[in-house]
């Protein structure tokens, strides 16, 4: 029988399926400012969305802290010595966890700023607890290879992994690459046109190859030009367009999608994440009142029809 957990209590229906907690933001007497990871990024994203009047405190789903029993769904107790967003995505058609995406952590080993295997946890919770969820696709578009979830799902045919990353940077995990069903390795300094063409082609290919019951989208912003760890050269507008491409592909197929924000090591990434969420809303790809995978607005349907045309025009510029 599934263990007792408070992670899957249903939030108020009036809430946006956007998950956040102030505890996401890490401070330690100012020392966090010396680290390349912006430990306050998630709070900044929420503040930008509040300034644009998209959300308010009482409309956000408050993340709950996972207990040891929750974490033991994936992690070993020896290794141990936030996951509501997955069910929200299934119930409402989409969800965004303003945080998460710790894709270098596997069930028995952390790595690369990642302490908990939240992607693995979310998927395993869904398989265990949500009826009708038996296949999942991970679309990992962080600049780094997602070796943690790849190791966890190495021999699990229920999980299809697409990974697009800089081939020359951390972690270079050759063993984990064996789990990737659609692998796209990028060169140093890859820019918008090439990047977006590859994302569009391979997202469409992956979802045509296998239609999952849930998409977990790891939307790292470390692909941004100038990122000290990513080594790619995608513009802010390119990141916004990338997220739009992925959400169009998911919503056109009526597949629930859970987005996590993952890596991004520049101060401006919080503004870009907020701009991307606002763009998804403005296009009708996310909506609080009609946040269900079975409902599409006329505006959304028109945007989906325009998707391929947009990418074609971009490639000609």
PDB file of C-alpha atoms in Angstrom:
ATOM      1  CA  UNK A   1       0.000   0.000   0.000  1.00  0.00           C
ATOM      2  CA  UNK A   2       1.218   3.563  -0.653  1.00  0.00           C
ATOM      3  CA  UNK A   3       2.659   5.246   2.436  1.00  0.00           C
ATOM      4  CA  UNK A   4       0.887   8.114   4.189  1.00  0.00           C
ATOM      5  CA  UNK A   5       1.842  11.498   2.774  1.00  0.00           C
ATOM      6  CA  UNK A   6       0.631  15.097   2.900  1.00  0.00           C
ATOM      7  CA  UNK A   7       2.228  16.000  -0.425  1.00  0.00           C
ATOM      8  CA  UNK A   8      -0.837  15.080  -2.455  1.00  0.00           C
ATOM      9  CA  UNK A   9      -3.524  16.974  -0.540  1.00  0.00           C
ATOM     10  CA  UNK A  10      -5.603  18.908  -3.067  1.00  0.00           C
ATOM     11  CA  UNK A  11      -4.990  22.680  -3.034  1.00  0.00           C
ATOM     12  CA  UNK A  12      -7.862  25.178  -3.436  1.00  0.00           C
ATOM     13  CA  UNK A  13      -9.211  25.118  -6.994  1.00  0.00           C
ATOM     14  CA  UNK A  14      -8.808  28.903  -7.229  1.00  0.00           C
ATOM     15  CA  UNK A  15      -5.022  28.593  -7.064  1.00  0.00           C
ATOM     16  CA  UNK A  16      -2.781  28.711 -10.101  1.00  0.00           C
ATOM     17  CA  UNK A  17      -0.917  25.407 -10.504  1.00  0.00           C
ATOM     18  CA  UNK A  18       2.298  27.265  -9.715  1.00  0.00           C
ATOM     19  CA  UNK A  19       4.195  25.805  -6.767  1.00  0.00           C
ATOM     20  CA  UNK A  20       6.508  27.858  -4.573  1.00  0.00           C
ATOM     21  CA  UNK A  21       7.760  28.295  -1.035  1.00  0.00           C
ATOM     22  CA  UNK A  22       9.910  31.094   0.396  1.00  0.00           C
ATOM     23  CA  UNK A  23      12.057  28.294   1.788  1.00  0.00           C
ATOM     24  CA  UNK A  24      13.355  27.718  -1.751  1.00  0.00           C
ATOM     25  CA  UNK A  25      15.571  30.763  -1.280  1.00  0.00           C
ATOM     26  CA  UNK A  26      18.849  30.062   0.494  1.00  0.00           C
ATOM     27  CA  UNK A  27      20.798  32.584   2.555  1.00  0.00           C
ATOM     28  CA  UNK A  28      23.797  32.176   4.813  1.00  0.00           C
ATOM     29  CA  UNK A  29      25.144  35.467   6.173  1.00  0.00           C
ATOM     30  CA  UNK A  30      25.661  36.772   2.641  1.00  0.00           C
ATOM     31  CA  UNK A  31      28.031  33.970   1.626  1.00  0.00           C
ATOM     32  CA  UNK A  32      25.504  32.776  -0.974  1.00  0.00           C
ATOM     33  CA  UNK A  33      26.491  35.842  -3.052  1.00  0.00           C
ATOM     34  CA  UNK A  34      29.910  34.287  -3.631  1.00  0.00           C
ATOM     35  CA  UNK A  35      28.448  31.192  -5.303  1.00  0.00           C
ATOM     36  CA  UNK A  36      27.579  31.096  -9.046  1.00  0.00           C
ATOM     37  CA  UNK A  37      24.112  29.676  -8.327  1.00  0.00           C
ATOM     38  CA  UNK A  38      21.558  32.443  -7.649  1.00  0.00           C
ATOM     39  CA  UNK A  39      20.042  31.026  -4.480  1.00  0.00           C
ATOM     40  CA  UNK A  40      17.325  33.713  -4.429  1.00  0.00           C
ATOM     41  CA  UNK A  41      16.259  33.228  -8.053  1.00  0.00           C
ATOM     42  CA  UNK A  42      12.925  31.605  -7.283  1.00  0.00           C
ATOM     43  CA  UNK A  43      11.680  34.406  -5.039  1.00  0.00           C
ATOM     44  CA  UNK A  44      12.636  36.940  -7.697  1.00  0.00           C
ATOM     45  CA  UNK A  45      10.571  35.045 -10.298  1.00  0.00           C
ATOM     46  CA  UNK A  46       7.518  35.165  -8.024  1.00  0.00           C
ATOM     47  CA  UNK A  47       8.027  38.886  -7.322  1.00  0.00           C
ATOM     48  CA  UNK A  48       8.214  39.652 -11.059  1.00  0.00           C
ATOM     49  CA  UNK A  49       4.953  37.752 -11.643  1.00  0.00           C
ATOM     50  CA  UNK A  50       3.312  39.670  -8.793  1.00  0.00           C
ATOM     51  CA  UNK A  51       4.463  42.984 -10.268  1.00  0.00           C
ATOM     52  CA  UNK A  52       2.808  42.019 -13.561  1.00  0.00           C
ATOM     53  CA  UNK A  53      -0.433  41.210 -11.658  1.00  0.00           C
ATOM     54  CA  UNK A  54      -0.457  37.604 -12.879  1.00  0.00           C
ATOM     55  CA  UNK A  55      -0.447  36.037  -9.421  1.00  0.00           C
ATOM     56  CA  UNK A  56      -0.835  36.899  -5.740  1.00  0.00           C
ATOM     57  CA  UNK A  57       0.251  35.098  -2.569  1.00  0.00           C
ATOM     58  CA  UNK A  58      -3.134  33.495  -1.993  1.00  0.00           C
ATOM     59  CA  UNK A  59      -3.228  32.132  -5.564  1.00  0.00           C
ATOM     60  CA  UNK A  60       0.067  30.210  -5.346  1.00  0.00           C
ATOM     61  CA  UNK A  61       0.204  26.553  -4.279  1.00  0.00           C
ATOM     62  CA  UNK A  62       2.420  26.423  -1.216  1.00  0.00           C
ATOM     63  CA  UNK A  63       5.006  23.657  -1.427  1.00  0.00           C
ATOM     64  CA  UNK A  64       5.144  21.218   1.473  1.00  0.00           C
ATOM     65  CA  UNK A  65       8.374  19.794   2.784  1.00  0.00           C
ATOM     66  CA  UNK A  66       8.883  16.124   1.944  1.00  0.00           C
ATOM     67  CA  UNK A  67       9.290  13.757   4.896  1.00  0.00           C
ATOM     68  CA  UNK A  68      11.876  10.992   5.085  1.00  0.00           C
ATOM     69  CA  UNK A  69       9.137   8.521   4.164  1.00  0.00           C
ATOM     70  CA  UNK A  70       8.359  10.549   1.041  1.00  0.00           C
ATOM     71  CA  UNK A  71      12.023  10.723   0.047  1.00  0.00           C
ATOM     72  CA  UNK A  72      12.446   6.975   0.580  1.00  0.00           C
ATOM     73  CA  UNK A  73      10.192   6.391  -2.431  1.00  0.00           C
ATOM     74  CA  UNK A  74      13.406   7.009  -4.399  1.00  0.00           C
ATOM     75  CA  UNK A  75      16.329   7.560  -2.066  1.00  0.00           C
ATOM     76  CA  UNK A  76      17.950   4.980   0.197  1.00  0.00           C
ATOM     77  CA  UNK A  77      17.897   5.649   3.943  1.00  0.00           C
ATOM     78  CA  UNK A  78      21.681   5.501   3.918  1.00  0.00           C
ATOM     79  CA  UNK A  79      21.838   8.381   1.464  1.00  0.00           C
ATOM     80  CA  UNK A  80      19.323  10.449   3.412  1.00  0.00           C
ATOM     81  CA  UNK A  81      21.185   9.787   6.908  1.00  0.00           C
ATOM     82  CA  UNK A  82       8.862  19.002  -3.150  1.00  0.00           C
ATOM     83  CA  UNK A  83       6.447  16.988  -5.260  1.00  0.00           C
ATOM     84  CA  UNK A  84       2.853  18.195  -5.321  1.00  0.00           C
ATOM     85  CA  UNK A  85       3.409  19.764  -8.737  1.00  0.00           C
ATOM     86  CA  UNK A  86       3.297  16.409 -10.525  1.00  0.00           C
ATOM     87  CA  UNK A  87      -0.299  15.687  -9.513  1.00  0.00           C
ATOM     88  CA  UNK A  88      -1.274  19.306 -10.206  1.00  0.00           C
ATOM     89  CA  UNK A  89      -0.042  18.898 -13.788  1.00  0.00           C
ATOM     90  CA  UNK A  90      -2.220  15.821 -14.288  1.00  0.00           C
ATOM     91  CA  UNK A  91      -5.271  17.407 -12.642  1.00  0.00           C
ATOM     92  CA  UNK A  92      -4.988  20.826 -14.300  1.00  0.00           C
ATOM     93  CA  UNK A  93      -3.130  20.085 -17.553  1.00  0.00           C
ATOM     94  CA  UNK A  94      -0.015  22.012 -16.570  1.00  0.00           C
ATOM     95  CA  UNK A  95       1.971  23.030 -13.530  1.00  0.00           C
ATOM     96  CA  UNK A  96       5.130  25.011 -12.883  1.00  0.00           C
ATOM     97  CA  UNK A  97       7.340  24.460  -9.881  1.00  0.00           C
ATOM     98  CA  UNK A  98       9.290  27.709  -9.499  1.00  0.00           C
ATOM     99  CA  UNK A  99      12.313  25.742  -8.394  1.00  0.00           C
ATOM    100  CA  UNK A 100      13.368  22.112  -8.680  1.00  0.00           C
ATOM    101  CA  UNK A 101      14.955  20.345 -11.610  1.00  0.00           C
ATOM    102  CA  UNK A 102      17.762  18.754  -9.595  1.00  0.00           C
ATOM    103  CA  UNK A 103      18.695  16.502 -12.471  1.00  0.00           C
ATOM    104  CA  UNK A 104      22.197  15.498 -11.364  1.00  0.00           C
ATOM    105  CA  UNK A 105      20.941  13.689  -8.259  1.00  0.00           C
ATOM    106  CA  UNK A 106      20.037  10.010  -8.491  1.00  0.00           C
ATOM    107  CA  UNK A 107      18.582   7.716  -5.850  1.00  0.00           C
ATOM    108  CA  UNK A 108      21.917   7.078  -4.127  1.00  0.00           C
ATOM    109  CA  UNK A 109      24.166   9.992  -5.097  1.00  0.00           C
ATOM    110  CA  UNK A 110      24.007  13.775  -5.254  1.00  0.00           C
ATOM    111  CA  UNK A 111      25.946  16.027  -7.605  1.00  0.00           C
ATOM    112  CA  UNK A 112      26.140  19.415  -9.293  1.00  0.00           C
ATOM    113  CA  UNK A 113      24.228  21.517  -6.684  1.00  0.00           C
ATOM    114  CA  UNK A 114      21.539  18.778  -6.592  1.00  0.00           C
ATOM    115  CA  UNK A 115      20.697  17.110  -3.257  1.00  0.00           C
ATOM    116  CA  UNK A 116      17.316  15.458  -4.036  1.00  0.00           C
ATOM    117  CA  UNK A 117      16.179  13.558  -7.108  1.00  0.00           C
ATOM    118  CA  UNK A 118      12.962  15.549  -7.473  1.00  0.00           C
ATOM    119  CA  UNK A 119      12.315  14.582 -11.109  1.00  0.00           C
ATOM    120  CA  UNK A 120      12.547  10.883 -10.277  1.00  0.00           C
ATOM    121  CA  UNK A 121      10.419  11.414  -7.175  1.00  0.00           C
ATOM    122  CA  UNK A 122       7.677  13.249  -9.051  1.00  0.00           C
ATOM    123  CA  UNK A 123       7.429  10.546 -11.713  1.00  0.00           C
ATOM    124  CA  UNK A 124       7.491   7.655  -9.258  1.00  0.00           C
ATOM    125  CA  UNK A 125       4.816   9.331  -7.122  1.00  0.00           C
ATOM    126  CA  UNK A 126       2.623   9.676 -10.212  1.00  0.00           C
ATOM    127  CA  UNK A 127       3.136   6.049 -11.238  1.00  0.00           C
ATOM    128  CA  UNK A 128       2.324   4.914  -7.707  1.00  0.00           C
ATOM    129  CA  UNK A 129      -0.605   7.177  -6.856  1.00  0.00           C
ATOM    130  CA  UNK A 130      -2.330   8.623  -9.915  1.00  0.00           C
ATOM    131  CA  UNK A 131      -4.570   6.381 -11.952  1.00  0.00           C
ATOM    132  CA  UNK A 132      -3.922   6.462 -15.682  1.00  0.00           C
ATOM    133  CA  UNK A 133      -0.307   7.604 -15.429  1.00  0.00           C
ATOM    134  CA  UNK A 134       1.899   4.772 -16.630  1.00  0.00           C
ATOM    135  CA  UNK A 135       4.232   6.465 -19.140  1.00  0.00           C
ATOM    136  CA  UNK A 136       6.320   9.617 -18.728  1.00  0.00           C
ATOM    137  CA  UNK A 137       8.579  11.670 -20.975  1.00  0.00           C
ATOM    138  CA  UNK A 138      11.370  13.817 -19.578  1.00  0.00           C
ATOM    139  CA  UNK A 139      12.360  16.726 -21.828  1.00  0.00           C
ATOM    140  CA  UNK A 140      15.600  17.995 -20.325  1.00  0.00           C
ATOM    141  CA  UNK A 141      16.721  21.289 -21.875  1.00  0.00           C
ATOM    142  CA  UNK A 142      19.137  22.418 -19.191  1.00  0.00           C
ATOM    143  CA  UNK A 143      22.627  23.045 -20.622  1.00  0.00           C
ATOM    144  CA  UNK A 144      23.957  20.038 -18.693  1.00  0.00           C
ATOM    145  CA  UNK A 145      23.235  16.339 -19.172  1.00  0.00           C
ATOM    146  CA  UNK A 146      20.580  15.116 -16.723  1.00  0.00           C
ATOM    147  CA  UNK A 147      22.520  12.129 -15.500  1.00  0.00           C
ATOM    148  CA  UNK A 148      20.615  11.714 -12.219  1.00  0.00           C
ATOM    149  CA  UNK A 149      17.189  10.839 -13.621  1.00  0.00           C
ATOM    150  CA  UNK A 150      18.921   8.952 -16.438  1.00  0.00           C
ATOM    151  CA  UNK A 151      20.603   6.629 -13.973  1.00  0.00           C
ATOM    152  CA  UNK A 152      17.365   6.177 -12.017  1.00  0.00           C
ATOM    153  CA  UNK A 153      15.332   5.207 -15.107  1.00  0.00           C
ATOM    154  CA  UNK A 154      18.080   3.308 -16.934  1.00  0.00           C
ATOM    155  CA  UNK A 155      16.045   0.113 -17.343  1.00  0.00           C
ATOM    156  CA  UNK A 156      12.546   1.540 -16.916  1.00  0.00           C
ATOM    157  CA  UNK A 157      10.757   1.379 -20.277  1.00  0.00           C
ATOM    158  CA  UNK A 158       7.900   3.485 -18.912  1.00  0.00           C
ATOM    159  CA  UNK A 159      10.122   6.585 -19.045  1.00  0.00           C
ATOM    160  CA  UNK A 160      11.312   8.186 -22.300  1.00  0.00           C
ATOM    161  CA  UNK A 161      14.182  10.634 -21.906  1.00  0.00           C
ATOM    162  CA  UNK A 162      15.107  13.417 -24.332  1.00  0.00           C
ATOM    163  CA  UNK A 163      18.199  15.393 -23.366  1.00  0.00           C
ATOM    164  CA  UNK A 164      19.709  18.419 -25.147  1.00  0.00           C
ATOM    165  CA  UNK A 165      22.991  19.615 -23.663  1.00  0.00           C
ATOM    166  CA  UNK A 166      26.490  20.979 -24.224  1.00  0.00           C
ATOM    167  CA  UNK A 167      28.561  17.883 -24.937  1.00  0.00           C
ATOM    168  CA  UNK A 168      31.746  19.310 -23.428  1.00  0.00           C
ATOM    169  CA  UNK A 169      30.668  20.256 -19.897  1.00  0.00           C
ATOM    170  CA  UNK A 170      29.749  18.551 -16.635  1.00  0.00           C
ATOM    171  CA  UNK A 171      28.859  15.777 -15.988  1.00  0.00           C
ATOM    172  CA  UNK A 172      29.968  13.824 -19.067  1.00  0.00           C
ATOM    173  CA  UNK A 173      28.353  10.689 -17.662  1.00  0.00           C
ATOM    174  CA  UNK A 174      28.814   8.069 -20.381  1.00  0.00           C
ATOM    175  CA  UNK A 175      26.987   5.356 -18.450  1.00  0.00           C
ATOM    176  CA  UNK A 176      23.913   7.549 -17.874  1.00  0.00           C
ATOM    177  CA  UNK A 177      23.764   8.424 -21.589  1.00  0.00           C
ATOM    178  CA  UNK A 178      22.653   4.848 -22.261  1.00  0.00           C
ATOM    179  CA  UNK A 179      19.230   5.791 -20.822  1.00  0.00           C
ATOM    180  CA  UNK A 180      18.664   8.682 -23.257  1.00  0.00           C
ATOM    181  CA  UNK A 181      16.202   7.756 -26.013  1.00  0.00           C
ATOM    182  CA  UNK A 182      16.732  11.030 -27.935  1.00  0.00           C
ATOM    183  CA  UNK A 183      20.156  12.569 -27.400  1.00  0.00           C
ATOM    184  CA  UNK A 184      21.095  15.989 -28.815  1.00  0.00           C
ATOM    185  CA  UNK A 185      24.667  17.028 -28.059  1.00  0.00           C
ATOM    186  CA  UNK A 186      25.464  20.683 -28.727  1.00  0.00           C
ATOM    187  CA  UNK A 187      28.690  22.520 -29.553  1.00  0.00           C
ATOM    188  CA  UNK A 188      30.150  25.429 -27.596  1.00  0.00           C
ATOM    189  CA  UNK A 189      28.368  28.722 -28.312  1.00  0.00           C
ATOM    190  CA  UNK A 190      25.257  27.264 -29.987  1.00  0.00           C
ATOM    191  CA  UNK A 191      22.918  30.197 -30.806  1.00  0.00           C
ATOM    192  CA  UNK A 192      19.178  30.729 -31.176  1.00  0.00           C
ATOM    193  CA  UNK A 193      18.478  29.570 -34.710  1.00  0.00           C
ATOM    194  CA  UNK A 194      20.271  26.235 -34.519  1.00  0.00           C
ATOM    195  CA  UNK A 195      19.153  25.626 -30.958  1.00  0.00           C
ATOM    196  CA  UNK A 196      15.461  26.310 -31.550  1.00  0.00           C
ATOM    197  CA  UNK A 197      15.402  24.255 -34.743  1.00  0.00           C
ATOM    198  CA  UNK A 198      16.844  21.270 -32.891  1.00  0.00           C
ATOM    199  CA  UNK A 199      14.509  21.664 -29.932  1.00  0.00           C
ATOM    200  CA  UNK A 200      11.453  21.925 -32.183  1.00  0.00           C
ATOM    201  CA  UNK A 201      12.471  18.946 -34.336  1.00  0.00           C
ATOM    202  CA  UNK A 202      13.321  16.663 -31.456  1.00  0.00           C
ATOM    203  CA  UNK A 203      10.431  17.594 -29.159  1.00  0.00           C
ATOM    204  CA  UNK A 204       8.026  16.842 -32.011  1.00  0.00           C
ATOM    205  CA  UNK A 205       9.913  13.636 -32.799  1.00  0.00           C
ATOM    206  CA  UNK A 206       9.945  12.465 -29.193  1.00  0.00           C
ATOM    207  CA  UNK A 207       6.214  13.059 -28.657  1.00  0.00           C
ATOM    208  CA  UNK A 208       5.352  11.469 -31.991  1.00  0.00           C
ATOM    209  CA  UNK A 209       7.437   8.428 -31.106  1.00  0.00           C
ATOM    210  CA  UNK A 210       5.714   7.901 -27.762  1.00  0.00           C
ATOM    211  CA  UNK A 211       2.697   9.738 -26.365  1.00  0.00           C
ATOM    212  CA  UNK A 212       3.209   9.857 -22.590  1.00  0.00           C
ATOM    213  CA  UNK A 213       0.696  10.436 -19.819  1.00  0.00           C
ATOM    214  CA  UNK A 214       2.871  13.220 -18.364  1.00  0.00           C
ATOM    215  CA  UNK A 215       5.757  15.405 -19.563  1.00  0.00           C
ATOM    216  CA  UNK A 216       8.341  16.604 -17.074  1.00  0.00           C
ATOM    217  CA  UNK A 217      10.065  19.598 -18.648  1.00  0.00           C
ATOM    218  CA  UNK A 218      13.414  20.599 -17.157  1.00  0.00           C
ATOM    219  CA  UNK A 219      13.656  24.220 -18.335  1.00  0.00           C
ATOM    220  CA  UNK A 220      17.149  25.293 -17.308  1.00  0.00           C
ATOM    221  CA  UNK A 221      18.156  28.858 -18.149  1.00  0.00           C
ATOM    222  CA  UNK A 222      21.875  28.098 -18.125  1.00  0.00           C
ATOM    223  CA  UNK A 223      21.700  27.974 -21.934  1.00  0.00           C
ATOM    224  CA  UNK A 224      21.701  31.786 -21.768  1.00  0.00           C
ATOM    225  CA  UNK A 225      24.529  33.620 -23.538  1.00  0.00           C
ATOM    226  CA  UNK A 226      27.188  34.467 -20.983  1.00  0.00           C
ATOM    227  CA  UNK A 227      26.297  31.769 -18.466  1.00  0.00           C
ATOM    228  CA  UNK A 228      29.582  30.807 -16.767  1.00  0.00           C
ATOM    229  CA  UNK A 229      28.733  27.107 -16.575  1.00  0.00           C
ATOM    230  CA  UNK A 230      26.535  26.428 -19.629  1.00  0.00           C
ATOM    231  CA  UNK A 231      28.804  27.436 -22.509  1.00  0.00           C
ATOM    232  CA  UNK A 232      25.938  28.115 -24.926  1.00  0.00           C
ATOM    233  CA  UNK A 233      24.800  31.440 -26.456  1.00  0.00           C
ATOM    234  CA  UNK A 234      20.987  31.493 -26.509  1.00  0.00           C
ATOM    235  CA  UNK A 235      19.324  34.904 -26.080  1.00  0.00           C
ATOM    236  CA  UNK A 236      16.610  35.751 -23.532  1.00  0.00           C
ATOM    237  CA  UNK A 237      14.113  35.808 -26.410  1.00  0.00           C
ATOM    238  CA  UNK A 238      15.374  32.373 -27.455  1.00  0.00           C
ATOM    239  CA  UNK A 239      14.664  30.955 -24.004  1.00  0.00           C
ATOM    240  CA  UNK A 240      11.140  32.386 -24.004  1.00  0.00           C
ATOM    241  CA  UNK A 241      10.575  30.878 -27.475  1.00  0.00           C
ATOM    242  CA  UNK A 242      12.002  27.508 -26.370  1.00  0.00           C
ATOM    243  CA  UNK A 243       9.486  27.230 -23.527  1.00  0.00           C
ATOM    244  CA  UNK A 244       6.711  28.248 -25.909  1.00  0.00           C
ATOM    245  CA  UNK A 245       7.706  25.478 -28.344  1.00  0.00           C
ATOM    246  CA  UNK A 246       7.612  22.823 -25.626  1.00  0.00           C
ATOM    247  CA  UNK A 247       4.259  23.958 -24.190  1.00  0.00           C
ATOM    248  CA  UNK A 248       2.681  24.158 -27.664  1.00  0.00           C
ATOM    249  CA  UNK A 249       3.778  20.605 -28.394  1.00  0.00           C
ATOM    250  CA  UNK A 250       2.354  19.360 -25.097  1.00  0.00           C
ATOM    251  CA  UNK A 251      -0.921  21.274 -25.178  1.00  0.00           C
ATOM    252  CA  UNK A 252      -1.631  20.447 -28.850  1.00  0.00           C
ATOM    253  CA  UNK A 253      -1.479  16.757 -27.882  1.00  0.00           C
ATOM    254  CA  UNK A 254      -3.374  17.373 -24.634  1.00  0.00           C
ATOM    255  CA  UNK A 255      -0.539  15.914 -22.570  1.00  0.00           C
ATOM    256  CA  UNK A 256      -0.173  17.292 -19.026  1.00  0.00           C
ATOM    257  CA  UNK A 257       3.147  19.092 -18.527  1.00  0.00           C
ATOM    258  CA  UNK A 258       5.121  19.850 -15.387  1.00  0.00           C
ATOM    259  CA  UNK A 259       7.847  22.491 -15.754  1.00  0.00           C
ATOM    260  CA  UNK A 260      10.760  22.876 -13.332  1.00  0.00           C
ATOM    261  CA  UNK A 261      13.312  25.665 -13.646  1.00  0.00           C
ATOM    262  CA  UNK A 262      16.645  23.911 -12.960  1.00  0.00           C
ATOM    263  CA  UNK A 263      19.995  25.617 -13.605  1.00  0.00           C
ATOM    264  CA  UNK A 264      20.799  29.214 -14.499  1.00  0.00           C
ATOM    265  CA  UNK A 265      23.785  31.064 -13.112  1.00  0.00           C
ATOM    266  CA  UNK A 266      23.237  34.721 -13.987  1.00  0.00           C
ATOM    267  CA  UNK A 267      21.237  37.293 -12.050  1.00  0.00           C
ATOM    268  CA  UNK A 268      19.033  38.064 -15.082  1.00  0.00           C
ATOM    269  CA  UNK A 269      17.650  34.523 -15.354  1.00  0.00           C
ATOM    270  CA  UNK A 270      14.857  35.206 -12.825  1.00  0.00           C
ATOM    271  CA  UNK A 271      13.462  37.971 -15.052  1.00  0.00           C
ATOM    272  CA  UNK A 272      13.668  35.654 -18.091  1.00  0.00           C
ATOM    273  CA  UNK A 273      11.776  32.862 -16.311  1.00  0.00           C
ATOM    274  CA  UNK A 274       9.055  35.329 -15.299  1.00  0.00           C
ATOM    275  CA  UNK A 275       8.893  36.724 -18.854  1.00  0.00           C
ATOM    276  CA  UNK A 276       8.518  33.184 -20.206  1.00  0.00           C
ATOM    277  CA  UNK A 277       5.637  32.381 -17.840  1.00  0.00           C
ATOM    278  CA  UNK A 278       3.933  35.652 -18.800  1.00  0.00           C
ATOM    279  CA  UNK A 279       4.411  34.814 -22.489  1.00  0.00           C
ATOM    280  CA  UNK A 280       2.859  31.353 -22.006  1.00  0.00           C
ATOM    281  CA  UNK A 281      -0.119  33.020 -20.341  1.00  0.00           C
ATOM    282  CA  UNK A 282      -0.466  35.723 -22.999  1.00  0.00           C
ATOM    283  CA  UNK A 283      -0.532  33.029 -25.709  1.00  0.00           C
ATOM    284  CA  UNK A 284      -3.217  31.023 -23.903  1.00  0.00           C
ATOM    285  CA  UNK A 285      -0.861  28.109 -23.261  1.00  0.00           C
ATOM    286  CA  UNK A 286      -1.408  28.369 -19.494  1.00  0.00           C
ATOM    287  CA  UNK A 287      -4.545  29.675 -17.819  1.00  0.00           C
ATOM    288  CA  UNK A 288      -5.860  29.495 -14.269  1.00  0.00           C
ATOM    289  CA  UNK A 289      -9.541  29.177 -15.110  1.00  0.00           C
ATOM    290  CA  UNK A 290      -9.089  26.603 -17.880  1.00  0.00           C
ATOM    291  CA  UNK A 291      -5.979  24.834 -16.643  1.00  0.00           C
ATOM    292  CA  UNK A 292      -6.937  21.388 -17.895  1.00  0.00           C
ATOM    293  CA  UNK A 293      -5.425  19.246 -20.610  1.00  0.00           C
ATOM    294  CA  UNK A 294      -8.872  18.685 -22.085  1.00  0.00           C
ATOM    295  CA  UNK A 295      -9.628  22.359 -22.707  1.00  0.00           C
ATOM    296  CA  UNK A 296      -8.112  24.515 -25.405  1.00  0.00           C
ATOM    297  CA  UNK A 297      -8.963  28.089 -26.229  1.00  0.00           C
ATOM    298  CA  UNK A 298      -9.338  29.283 -29.834  1.00  0.00           C
ATOM    299  CA  UNK A 299      -6.286  31.466 -29.247  1.00  0.00           C
ATOM    300  CA  UNK A 300      -4.273  28.426 -28.167  1.00  0.00           C
ATOM    301  CA  UNK A 301      -5.361  26.399 -31.178  1.00  0.00           C
ATOM    302  CA  UNK A 302      -4.368  29.227 -33.521  1.00  0.00           C
ATOM    303  CA  UNK A 303      -0.967  29.532 -31.834  1.00  0.00           C
ATOM    304  CA  UNK A 304      -0.399  25.792 -32.223  1.00  0.00           C
ATOM    305  CA  UNK A 305      -1.183  26.015 -35.960  1.00  0.00           C
ATOM    306  CA  UNK A 306       1.327  28.844 -36.230  1.00  0.00           C
ATOM    307  CA  UNK A 307       4.099  26.992 -34.393  1.00  0.00           C
ATOM    308  CA  UNK A 308       5.767  25.300 -37.334  1.00  0.00           C
ATOM    309  CA  UNK A 309       5.477  28.483 -39.396  1.00  0.00           C
ATOM    310  CA  UNK A 310       7.196  30.471 -36.635  1.00  0.00           C
ATOM    311  CA  UNK A 311      10.153  28.115 -36.528  1.00  0.00           C
ATOM    312  CA  UNK A 312      10.446  28.105 -40.317  1.00  0.00           C
ATOM    313  CA  UNK A 313      10.512  31.907 -40.390  1.00  0.00           C
ATOM    314  CA  UNK A 314      13.106  31.981 -37.625  1.00  0.00           C
ATOM    315  CA  UNK A 315      15.406  29.655 -39.561  1.00  0.00           C
ATOM    316  CA  UNK A 316      15.317  32.013 -42.542  1.00  0.00           C
ATOM    317  CA  UNK A 317      16.369  35.072 -40.560  1.00  0.00           C
TER     318      UNK A 317
END
